[in-house]
Rosetta silent file (secondary structure, phi, psi, omega in degrees, C-alpha in Angstrom):
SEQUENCE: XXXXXXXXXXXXXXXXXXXXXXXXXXXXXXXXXXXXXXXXXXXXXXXXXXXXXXXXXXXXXXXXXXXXXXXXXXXXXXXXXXXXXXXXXXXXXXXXXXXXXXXXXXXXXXXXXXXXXXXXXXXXXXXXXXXXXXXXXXXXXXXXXXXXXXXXXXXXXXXXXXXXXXXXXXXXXXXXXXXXXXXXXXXXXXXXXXXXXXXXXXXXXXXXXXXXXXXXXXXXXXXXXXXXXXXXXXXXXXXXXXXXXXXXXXXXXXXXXXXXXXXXXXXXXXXXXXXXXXXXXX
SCORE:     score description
SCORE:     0.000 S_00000001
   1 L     0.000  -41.522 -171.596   64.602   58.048   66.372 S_00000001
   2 H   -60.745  -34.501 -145.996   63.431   61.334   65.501 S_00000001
   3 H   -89.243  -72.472  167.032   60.709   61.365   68.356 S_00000001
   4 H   -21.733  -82.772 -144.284   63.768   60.239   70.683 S_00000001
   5 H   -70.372  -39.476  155.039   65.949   62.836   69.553 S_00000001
   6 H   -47.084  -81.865  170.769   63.458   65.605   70.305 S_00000001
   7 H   -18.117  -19.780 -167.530   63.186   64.322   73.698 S_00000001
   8 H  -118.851  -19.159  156.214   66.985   64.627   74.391 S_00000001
   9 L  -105.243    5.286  163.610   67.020   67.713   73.386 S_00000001
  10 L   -83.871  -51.070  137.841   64.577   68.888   75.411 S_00000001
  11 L   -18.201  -58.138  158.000   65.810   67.161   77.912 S_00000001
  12 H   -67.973  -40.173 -162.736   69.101   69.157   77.100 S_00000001
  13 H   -81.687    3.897 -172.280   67.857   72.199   76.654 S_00000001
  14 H   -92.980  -52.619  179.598   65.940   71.605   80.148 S_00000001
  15 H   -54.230  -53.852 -175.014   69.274   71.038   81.584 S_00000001
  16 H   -88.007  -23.990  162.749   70.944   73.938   80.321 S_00000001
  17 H   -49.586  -47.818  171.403   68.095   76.603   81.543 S_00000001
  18 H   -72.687    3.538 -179.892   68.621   74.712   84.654 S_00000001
  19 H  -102.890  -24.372  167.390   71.939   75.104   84.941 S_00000001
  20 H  -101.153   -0.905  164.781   71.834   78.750   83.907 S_00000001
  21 H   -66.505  -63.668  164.940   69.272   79.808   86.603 S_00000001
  22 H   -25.043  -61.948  173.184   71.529   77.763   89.004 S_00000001
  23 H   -66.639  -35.900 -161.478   74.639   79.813   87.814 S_00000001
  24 H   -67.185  -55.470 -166.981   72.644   83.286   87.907 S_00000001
  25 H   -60.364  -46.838  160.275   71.290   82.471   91.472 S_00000001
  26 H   -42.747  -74.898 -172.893   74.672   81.385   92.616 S_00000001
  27 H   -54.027  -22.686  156.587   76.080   84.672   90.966 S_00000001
  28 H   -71.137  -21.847  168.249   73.766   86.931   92.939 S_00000001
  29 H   -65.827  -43.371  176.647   74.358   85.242   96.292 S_00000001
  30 L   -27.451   35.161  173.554   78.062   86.273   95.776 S_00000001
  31 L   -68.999  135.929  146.802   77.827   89.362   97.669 S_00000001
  32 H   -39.154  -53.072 -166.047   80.504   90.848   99.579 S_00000001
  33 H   -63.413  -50.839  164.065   78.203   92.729  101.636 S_00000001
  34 H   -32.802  -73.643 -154.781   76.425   89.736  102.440 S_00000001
  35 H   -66.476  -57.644 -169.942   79.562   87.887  103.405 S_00000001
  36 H   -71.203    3.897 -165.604   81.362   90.779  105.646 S_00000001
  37 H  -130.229  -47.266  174.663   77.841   91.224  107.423 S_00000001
  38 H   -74.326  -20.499  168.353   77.244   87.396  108.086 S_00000001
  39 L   -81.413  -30.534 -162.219   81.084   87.162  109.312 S_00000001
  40 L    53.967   44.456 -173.540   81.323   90.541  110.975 S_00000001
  41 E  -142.612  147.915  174.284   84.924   90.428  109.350 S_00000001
  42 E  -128.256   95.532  172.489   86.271   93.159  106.745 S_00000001
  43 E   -72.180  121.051 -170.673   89.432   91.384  105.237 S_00000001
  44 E  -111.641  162.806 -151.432   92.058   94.630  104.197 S_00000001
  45 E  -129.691  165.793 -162.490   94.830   93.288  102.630 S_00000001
  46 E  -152.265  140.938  143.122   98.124   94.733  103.513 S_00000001
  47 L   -87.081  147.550  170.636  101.708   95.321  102.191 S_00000001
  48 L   -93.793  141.643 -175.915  104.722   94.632  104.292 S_00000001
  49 L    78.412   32.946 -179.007  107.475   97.176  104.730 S_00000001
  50 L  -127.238   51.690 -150.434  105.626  100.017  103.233 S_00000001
  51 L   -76.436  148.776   28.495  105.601  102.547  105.701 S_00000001
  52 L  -120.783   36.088  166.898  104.025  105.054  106.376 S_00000001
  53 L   -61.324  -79.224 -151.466  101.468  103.136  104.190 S_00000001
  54 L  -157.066  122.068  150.827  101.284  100.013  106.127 S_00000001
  55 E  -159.365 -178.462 -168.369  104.344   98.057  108.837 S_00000001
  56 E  -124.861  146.313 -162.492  104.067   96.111  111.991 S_00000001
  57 E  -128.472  143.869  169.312  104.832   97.656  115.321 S_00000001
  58 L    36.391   30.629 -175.369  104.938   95.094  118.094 S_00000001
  59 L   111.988  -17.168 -155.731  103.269   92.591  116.333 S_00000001
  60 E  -128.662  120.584  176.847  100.433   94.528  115.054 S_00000001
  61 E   -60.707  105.124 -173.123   99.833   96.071  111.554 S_00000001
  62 E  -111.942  172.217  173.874  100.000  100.239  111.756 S_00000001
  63 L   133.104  151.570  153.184  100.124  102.506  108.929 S_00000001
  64 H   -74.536  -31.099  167.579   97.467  104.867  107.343 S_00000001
  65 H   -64.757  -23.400  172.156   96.122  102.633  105.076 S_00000001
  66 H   -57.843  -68.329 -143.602   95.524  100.163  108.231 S_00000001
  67 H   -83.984  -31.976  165.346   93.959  102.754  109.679 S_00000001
  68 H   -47.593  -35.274 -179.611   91.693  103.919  106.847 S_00000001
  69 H   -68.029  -48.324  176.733   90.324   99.764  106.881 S_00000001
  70 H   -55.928 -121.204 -145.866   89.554  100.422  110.789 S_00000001
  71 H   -16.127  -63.760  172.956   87.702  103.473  109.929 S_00000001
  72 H   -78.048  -16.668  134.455   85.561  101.686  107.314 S_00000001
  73 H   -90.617   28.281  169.004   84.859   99.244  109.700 S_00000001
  74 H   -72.621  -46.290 -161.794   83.578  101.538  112.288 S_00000001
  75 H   -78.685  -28.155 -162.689   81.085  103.149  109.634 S_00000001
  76 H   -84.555   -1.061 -174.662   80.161   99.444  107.988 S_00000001
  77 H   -80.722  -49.936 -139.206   79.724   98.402  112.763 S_00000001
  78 H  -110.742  -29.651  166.078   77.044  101.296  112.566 S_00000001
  79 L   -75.397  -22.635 -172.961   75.440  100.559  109.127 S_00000001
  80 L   -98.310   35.369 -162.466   75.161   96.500  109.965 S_00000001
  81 L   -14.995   84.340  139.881   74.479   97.148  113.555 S_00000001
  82 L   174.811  170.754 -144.042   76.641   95.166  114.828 S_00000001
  83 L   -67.034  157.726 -175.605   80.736   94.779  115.587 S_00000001
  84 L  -158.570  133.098 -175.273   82.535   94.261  111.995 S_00000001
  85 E  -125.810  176.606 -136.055   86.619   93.536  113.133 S_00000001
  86 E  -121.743  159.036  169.710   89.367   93.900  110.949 S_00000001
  87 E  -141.238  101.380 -178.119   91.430   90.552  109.587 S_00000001
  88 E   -50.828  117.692  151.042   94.710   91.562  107.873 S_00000001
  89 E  -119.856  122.518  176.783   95.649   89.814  104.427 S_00000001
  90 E   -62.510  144.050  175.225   99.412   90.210  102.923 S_00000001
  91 L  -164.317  179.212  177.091   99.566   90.647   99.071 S_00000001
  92 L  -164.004  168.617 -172.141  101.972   92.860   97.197 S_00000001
  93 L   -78.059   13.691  144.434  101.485   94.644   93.460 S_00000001
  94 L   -66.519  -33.247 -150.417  101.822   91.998   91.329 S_00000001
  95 L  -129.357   -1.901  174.976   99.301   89.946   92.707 S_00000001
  96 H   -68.863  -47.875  178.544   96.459   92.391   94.663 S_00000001
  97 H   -71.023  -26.741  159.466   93.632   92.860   91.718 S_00000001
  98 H   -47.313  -56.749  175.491   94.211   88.714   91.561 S_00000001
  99 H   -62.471  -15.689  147.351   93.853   88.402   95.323 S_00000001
 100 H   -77.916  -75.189  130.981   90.569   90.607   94.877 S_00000001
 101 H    38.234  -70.086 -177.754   89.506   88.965   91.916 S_00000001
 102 L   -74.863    4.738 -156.423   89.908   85.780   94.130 S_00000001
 103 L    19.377   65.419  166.795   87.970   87.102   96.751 S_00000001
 104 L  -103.080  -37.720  161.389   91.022   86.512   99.412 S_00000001
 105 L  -102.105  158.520  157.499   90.293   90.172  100.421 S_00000001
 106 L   -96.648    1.038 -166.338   87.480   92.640  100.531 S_00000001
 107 E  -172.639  147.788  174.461   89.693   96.118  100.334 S_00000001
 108 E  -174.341  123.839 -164.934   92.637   97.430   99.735 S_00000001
 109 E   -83.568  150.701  154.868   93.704  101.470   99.951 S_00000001
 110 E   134.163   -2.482 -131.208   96.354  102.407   97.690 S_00000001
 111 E  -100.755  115.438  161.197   94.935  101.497   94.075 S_00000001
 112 E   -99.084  139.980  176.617   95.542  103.938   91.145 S_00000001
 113 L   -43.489  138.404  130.480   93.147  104.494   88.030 S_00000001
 114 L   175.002  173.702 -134.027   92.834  103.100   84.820 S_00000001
 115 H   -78.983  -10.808 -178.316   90.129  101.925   82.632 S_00000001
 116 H   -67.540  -38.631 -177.093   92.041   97.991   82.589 S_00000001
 117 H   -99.375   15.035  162.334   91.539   98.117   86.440 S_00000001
 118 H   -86.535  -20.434  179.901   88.636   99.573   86.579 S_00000001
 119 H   -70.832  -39.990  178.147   87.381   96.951   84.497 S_00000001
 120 H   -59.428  -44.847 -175.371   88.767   94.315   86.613 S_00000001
 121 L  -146.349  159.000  166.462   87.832   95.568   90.063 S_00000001
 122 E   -84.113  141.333  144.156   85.639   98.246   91.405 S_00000001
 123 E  -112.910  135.424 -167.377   87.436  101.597   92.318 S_00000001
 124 E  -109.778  144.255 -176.312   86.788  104.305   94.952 S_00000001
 125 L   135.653 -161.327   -6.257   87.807  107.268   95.321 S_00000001
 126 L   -82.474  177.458 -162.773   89.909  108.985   95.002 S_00000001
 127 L  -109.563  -98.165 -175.179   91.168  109.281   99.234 S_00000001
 128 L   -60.570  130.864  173.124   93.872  110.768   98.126 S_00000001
 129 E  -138.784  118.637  163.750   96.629  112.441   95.754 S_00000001
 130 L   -91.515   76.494 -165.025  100.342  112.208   95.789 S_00000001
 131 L    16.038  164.745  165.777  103.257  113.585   94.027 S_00000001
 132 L  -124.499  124.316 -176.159  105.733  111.303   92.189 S_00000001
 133 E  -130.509  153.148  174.870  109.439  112.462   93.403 S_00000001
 134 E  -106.401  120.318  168.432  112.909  110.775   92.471 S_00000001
 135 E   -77.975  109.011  169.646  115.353  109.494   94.869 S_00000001
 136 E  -114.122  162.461 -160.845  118.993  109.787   94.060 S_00000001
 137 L  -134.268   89.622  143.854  122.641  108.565   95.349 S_00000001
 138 L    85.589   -6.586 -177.169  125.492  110.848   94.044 S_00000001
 139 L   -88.957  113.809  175.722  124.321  111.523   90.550 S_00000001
 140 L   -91.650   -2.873 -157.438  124.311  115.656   89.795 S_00000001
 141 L   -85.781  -34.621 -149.212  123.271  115.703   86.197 S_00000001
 142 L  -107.318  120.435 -178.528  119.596  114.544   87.545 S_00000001
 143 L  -131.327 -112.936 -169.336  117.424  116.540   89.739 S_00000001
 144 L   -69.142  -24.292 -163.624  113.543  118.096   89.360 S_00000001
 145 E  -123.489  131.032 -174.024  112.866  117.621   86.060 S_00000001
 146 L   -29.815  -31.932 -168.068  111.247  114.764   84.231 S_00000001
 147 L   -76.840  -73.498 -177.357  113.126  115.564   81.017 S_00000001
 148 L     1.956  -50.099  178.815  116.167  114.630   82.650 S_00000001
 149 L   -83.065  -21.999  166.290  115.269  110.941   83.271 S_00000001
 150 L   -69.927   48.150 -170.171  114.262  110.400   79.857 S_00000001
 151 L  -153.989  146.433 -158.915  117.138  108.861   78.214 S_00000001
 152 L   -75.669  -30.380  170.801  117.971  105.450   77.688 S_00000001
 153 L   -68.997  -14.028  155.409  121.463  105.651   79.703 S_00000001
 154 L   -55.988  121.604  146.122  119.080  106.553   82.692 S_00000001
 155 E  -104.209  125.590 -164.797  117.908  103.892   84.609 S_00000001
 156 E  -111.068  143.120  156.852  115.008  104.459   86.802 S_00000001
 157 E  -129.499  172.683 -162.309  113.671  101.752   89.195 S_00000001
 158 E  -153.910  150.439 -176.845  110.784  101.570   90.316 S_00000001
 159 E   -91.717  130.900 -170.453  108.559   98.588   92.200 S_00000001
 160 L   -65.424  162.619  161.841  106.595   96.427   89.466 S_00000001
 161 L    72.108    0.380  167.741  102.698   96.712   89.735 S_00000001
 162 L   -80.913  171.705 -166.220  102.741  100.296   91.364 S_00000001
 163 L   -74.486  -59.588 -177.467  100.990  103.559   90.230 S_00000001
 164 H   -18.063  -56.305 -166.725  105.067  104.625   90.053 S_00000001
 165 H   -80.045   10.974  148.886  105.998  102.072   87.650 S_00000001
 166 H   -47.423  -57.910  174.200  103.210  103.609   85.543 S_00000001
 167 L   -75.769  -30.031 -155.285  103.700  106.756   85.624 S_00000001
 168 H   -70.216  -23.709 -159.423  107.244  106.070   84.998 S_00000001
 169 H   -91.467  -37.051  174.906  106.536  103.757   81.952 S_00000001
 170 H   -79.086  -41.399 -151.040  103.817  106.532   80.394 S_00000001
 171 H   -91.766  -28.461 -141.825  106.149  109.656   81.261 S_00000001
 172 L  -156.513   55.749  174.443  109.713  108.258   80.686 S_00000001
 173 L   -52.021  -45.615 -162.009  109.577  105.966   77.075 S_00000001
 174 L   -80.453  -16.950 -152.345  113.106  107.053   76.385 S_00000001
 175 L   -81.971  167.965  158.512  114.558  105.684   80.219 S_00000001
 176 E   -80.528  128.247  175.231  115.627  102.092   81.119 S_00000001
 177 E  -124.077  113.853  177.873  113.083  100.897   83.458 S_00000001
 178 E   -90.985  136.804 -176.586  114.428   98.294   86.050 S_00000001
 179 E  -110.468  105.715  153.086  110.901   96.943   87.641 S_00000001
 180 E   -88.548  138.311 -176.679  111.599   95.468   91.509 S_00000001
 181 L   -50.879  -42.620 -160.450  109.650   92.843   93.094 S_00000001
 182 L  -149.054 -169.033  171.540  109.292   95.198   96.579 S_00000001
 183 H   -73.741  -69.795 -170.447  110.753   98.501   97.856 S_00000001
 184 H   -41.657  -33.993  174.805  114.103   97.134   99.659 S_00000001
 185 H   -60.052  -36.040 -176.103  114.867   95.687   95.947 S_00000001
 186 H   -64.510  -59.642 -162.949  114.562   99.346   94.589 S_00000001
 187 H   -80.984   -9.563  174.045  116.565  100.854   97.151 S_00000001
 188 H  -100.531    4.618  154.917  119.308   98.215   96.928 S_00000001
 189 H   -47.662  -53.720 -179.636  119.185   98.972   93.317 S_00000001
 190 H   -97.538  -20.105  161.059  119.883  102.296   93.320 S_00000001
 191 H  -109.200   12.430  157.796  122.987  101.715   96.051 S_00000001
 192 L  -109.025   33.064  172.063  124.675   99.100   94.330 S_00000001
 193 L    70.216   -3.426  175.374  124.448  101.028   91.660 S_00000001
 194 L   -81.153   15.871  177.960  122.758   99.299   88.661 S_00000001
 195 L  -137.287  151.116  163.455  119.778  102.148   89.232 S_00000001
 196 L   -97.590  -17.003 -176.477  120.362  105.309   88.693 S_00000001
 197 E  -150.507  165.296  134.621  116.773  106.648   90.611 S_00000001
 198 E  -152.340  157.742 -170.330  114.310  105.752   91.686 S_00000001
 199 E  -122.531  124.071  150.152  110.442  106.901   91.713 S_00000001
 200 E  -135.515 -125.319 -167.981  108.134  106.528   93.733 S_00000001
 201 L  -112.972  168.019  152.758  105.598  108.359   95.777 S_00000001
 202 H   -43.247  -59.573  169.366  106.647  111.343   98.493 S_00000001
 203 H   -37.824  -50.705  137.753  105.415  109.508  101.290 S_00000001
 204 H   -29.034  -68.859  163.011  107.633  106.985  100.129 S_00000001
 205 H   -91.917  -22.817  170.657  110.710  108.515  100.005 S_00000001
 206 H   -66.303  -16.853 -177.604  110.567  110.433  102.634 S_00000001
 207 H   -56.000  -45.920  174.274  110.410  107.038  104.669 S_00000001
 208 H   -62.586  -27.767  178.863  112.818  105.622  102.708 S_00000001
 209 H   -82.276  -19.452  163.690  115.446  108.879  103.566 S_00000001
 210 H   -40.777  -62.972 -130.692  114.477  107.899  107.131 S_00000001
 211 H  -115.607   -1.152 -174.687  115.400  104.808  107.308 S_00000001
 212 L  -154.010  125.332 -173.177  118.269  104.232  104.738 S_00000001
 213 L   -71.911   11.918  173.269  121.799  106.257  103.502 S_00000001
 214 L   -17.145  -70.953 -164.435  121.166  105.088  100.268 S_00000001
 215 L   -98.901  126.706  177.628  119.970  108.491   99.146 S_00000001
 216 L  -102.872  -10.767 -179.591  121.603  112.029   99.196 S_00000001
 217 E  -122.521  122.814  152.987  118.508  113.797   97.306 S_00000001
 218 E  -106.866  137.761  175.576  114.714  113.723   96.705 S_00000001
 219 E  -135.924  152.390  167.715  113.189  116.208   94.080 S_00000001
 220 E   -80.642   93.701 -161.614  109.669  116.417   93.354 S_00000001
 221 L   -50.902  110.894  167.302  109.759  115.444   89.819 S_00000001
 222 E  -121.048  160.682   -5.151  108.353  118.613   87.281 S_00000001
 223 L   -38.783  162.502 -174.734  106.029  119.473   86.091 S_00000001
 224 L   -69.324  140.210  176.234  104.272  118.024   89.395 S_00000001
 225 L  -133.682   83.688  172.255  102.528  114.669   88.290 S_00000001
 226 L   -46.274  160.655  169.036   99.981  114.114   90.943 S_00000001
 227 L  -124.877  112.737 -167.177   98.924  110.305   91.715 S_00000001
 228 E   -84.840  137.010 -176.788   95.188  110.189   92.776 S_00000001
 229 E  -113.404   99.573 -174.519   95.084  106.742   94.914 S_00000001
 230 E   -86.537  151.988  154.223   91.715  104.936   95.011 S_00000001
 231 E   -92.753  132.611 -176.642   90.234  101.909   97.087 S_00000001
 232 E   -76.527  133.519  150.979   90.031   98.553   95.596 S_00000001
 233 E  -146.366  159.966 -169.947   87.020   95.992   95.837 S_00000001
 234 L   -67.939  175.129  172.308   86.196   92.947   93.850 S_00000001
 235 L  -109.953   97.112 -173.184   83.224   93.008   91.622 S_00000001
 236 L   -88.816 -174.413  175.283   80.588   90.586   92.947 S_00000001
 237 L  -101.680   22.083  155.798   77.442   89.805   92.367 S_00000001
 238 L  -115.195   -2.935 -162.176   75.276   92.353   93.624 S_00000001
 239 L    54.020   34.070 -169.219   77.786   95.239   93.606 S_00000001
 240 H  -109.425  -16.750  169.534   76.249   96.471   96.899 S_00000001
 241 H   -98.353  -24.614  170.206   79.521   97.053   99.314 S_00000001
 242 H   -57.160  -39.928  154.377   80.807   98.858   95.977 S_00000001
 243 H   -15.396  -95.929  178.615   77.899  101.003   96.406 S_00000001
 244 H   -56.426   -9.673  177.515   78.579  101.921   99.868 S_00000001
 245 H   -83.204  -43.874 -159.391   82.314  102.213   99.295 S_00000001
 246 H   -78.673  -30.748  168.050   81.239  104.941   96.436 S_00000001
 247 H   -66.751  -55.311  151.113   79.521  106.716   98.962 S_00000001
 248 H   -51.074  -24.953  176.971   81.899  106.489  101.827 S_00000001
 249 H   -78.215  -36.717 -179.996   84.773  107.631  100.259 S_00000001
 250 H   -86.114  -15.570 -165.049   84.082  110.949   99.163 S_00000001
 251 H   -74.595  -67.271 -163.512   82.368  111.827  102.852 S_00000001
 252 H   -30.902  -68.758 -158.344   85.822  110.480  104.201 S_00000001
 253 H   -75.268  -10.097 -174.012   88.178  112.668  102.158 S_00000001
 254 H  -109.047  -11.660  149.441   86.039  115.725  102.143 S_00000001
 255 H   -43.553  -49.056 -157.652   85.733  115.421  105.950 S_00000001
 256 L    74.615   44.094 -172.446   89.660  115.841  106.067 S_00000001
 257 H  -108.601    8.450  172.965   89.620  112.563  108.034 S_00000001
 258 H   -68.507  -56.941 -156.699   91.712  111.285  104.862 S_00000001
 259 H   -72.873  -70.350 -172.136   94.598  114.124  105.279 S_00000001
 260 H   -23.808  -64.904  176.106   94.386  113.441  109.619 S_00000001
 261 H   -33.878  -61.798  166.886   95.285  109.718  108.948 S_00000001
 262 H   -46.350  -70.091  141.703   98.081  110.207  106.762 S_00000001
 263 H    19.891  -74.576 -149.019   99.267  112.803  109.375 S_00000001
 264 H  -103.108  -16.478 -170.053   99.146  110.773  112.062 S_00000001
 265 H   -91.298  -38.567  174.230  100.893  107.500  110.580 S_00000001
 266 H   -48.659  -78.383 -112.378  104.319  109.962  109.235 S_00000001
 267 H   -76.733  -27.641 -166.310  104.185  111.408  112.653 S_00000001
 268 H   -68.051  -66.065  175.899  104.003  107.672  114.200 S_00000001
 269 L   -47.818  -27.846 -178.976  106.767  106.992  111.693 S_00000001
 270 L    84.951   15.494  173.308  109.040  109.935  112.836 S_00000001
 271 L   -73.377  114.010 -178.624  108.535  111.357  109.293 S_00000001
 272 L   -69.579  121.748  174.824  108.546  115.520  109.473 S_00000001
 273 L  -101.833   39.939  174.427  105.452  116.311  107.594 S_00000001
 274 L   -98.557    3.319 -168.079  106.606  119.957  107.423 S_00000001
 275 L  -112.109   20.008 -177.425  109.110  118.329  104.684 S_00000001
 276 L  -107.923  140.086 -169.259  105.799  117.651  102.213 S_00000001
 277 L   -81.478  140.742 -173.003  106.335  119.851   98.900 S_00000001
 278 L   -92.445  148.742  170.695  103.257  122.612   98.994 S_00000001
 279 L   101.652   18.926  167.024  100.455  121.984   96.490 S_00000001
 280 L   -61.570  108.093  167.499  100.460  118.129   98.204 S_00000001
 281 E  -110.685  106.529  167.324   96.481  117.720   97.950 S_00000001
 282 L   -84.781    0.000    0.000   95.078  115.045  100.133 S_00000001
């Protein structure tokens, strides 16, 4: 029995080395880089209705963040020699570090720090930094300043899983915070009246004063509370398109091909960027 009993556990213990070589070998094929280079496809994940972030014009998904995902696959066409095309996947900000996570995308602009989601996913950057400003309907007591908003008969809303409902959650302890599933819930929040604000980003509202009478005011919330906005990618197993994403990112924004983008999707949008609060640093 004893002689047996050795044997089976040798046997076992044969098994599980071979089973953790198996898993290790597995976990290093898991590459991104690998994958987006044997496909020639760089899946960017996209929100809908989030202009002048991301919307669809004739069919076809515009926006600066759209355009930033073209841009990095121009540069990953010239490092892989060879064509790398773009394949659009929908998510929204409950569910995007899962849908990286899951490897249903490889990127996605728009990401803000902190050390839970850094843990979770790699982040690059930052491309970018916005303001946080509040959008109001008819209310006079509340304008520029942060203190304002801080009281539990305020209610601020804000869209769950955003850097907004963040800041708003760190900044604004004493407020009521209603958290909406998308933007159109936020803005129909605040004009049937069960919101008193809402925060989001400048880019943001001005789109939103575009496109809806909701709102008779935006103030740039002070002190200024910049939001630096990062790129997302899963954490595989070689970490090797994170790599090149860490690299790419700072060239981009210190280029000013960051700021240009941005630019060009308000102007696309009909957004006046002469209506951006100074000390905006893309």
């Amino acid at each position: 029995m004893g002689l047996v009993s050795r044997r089976e556990m040798m046997a076992g213990s044969a098994a599980v080395l071979a089973t953790s070589v198996s898993m290790r070998r597995a976990h290093a094929a898991d590459s991104s880089w690998d994958k987006i280079q044997s496909t020639g496809t760089l899946r960017l994940g996209v929100i809908p209705n989030r202009p002048p972030y991301f919307w669809l014009e004739n069919g076809k998904w515009v926006g600066f963040s759209t355009q930033m995902g073209e841009d990095l696959a121009e540069a990953l066409a010239k490092t892989m020699n060879k064509p790398i095309k773009i394949e659009f996947v929908e998510t929204n900000f409950t569910t995007i570090i899962l849908d990286l996570q899951a490897d249903k995308l490889d990127i996605f602009f728009g990401l803000s720090y902190s050390e839970q989601r850094e843990k979770a996913v790699h982040l690059v950057g930052p491309l970018y930094e916005l303001p946080e400003v509040a959008l109001t309907r008819g209310n006079k007591t509340l304008a520029d300043q942060w203190d304002a908003y801080n009281k539990p008969e305020v209610k601020v809303s804000v869209v769950m899983g955003t850097t907004d409902e963040q800041a708003v959650r760190r900044l604004l302890p004493k407020s009521t915070v209603r958290a909406m599933k998308a933007t159109p819930e936020a803005i129909l929040d605040v004009q049937s009246g069960n919101g008193d604000a809402w925060i989001t980003t400048v880019l943001v509202g001005l789109a939103a004063l575009k496109e809806s009478k909701t709102f008779d005011a935006m103030h740039v919330l002070q002190p200024v509370f910049m939001q630096p906005s990062h790129g997302g990618t899963r954490r595989d197993g070689d970490g090797k398109f994170a790599a090149y994403l860490k690299e790419w990112a700072p060239r981009y924004r210190s280029t000013g091909r960051a700021k240009d983008v941005i630019f060009t999707a308000m102007r696309k949008y009909g957004l006046d960027v002469d209506r951006l609060p100074p000390g905006v640093n893309f």
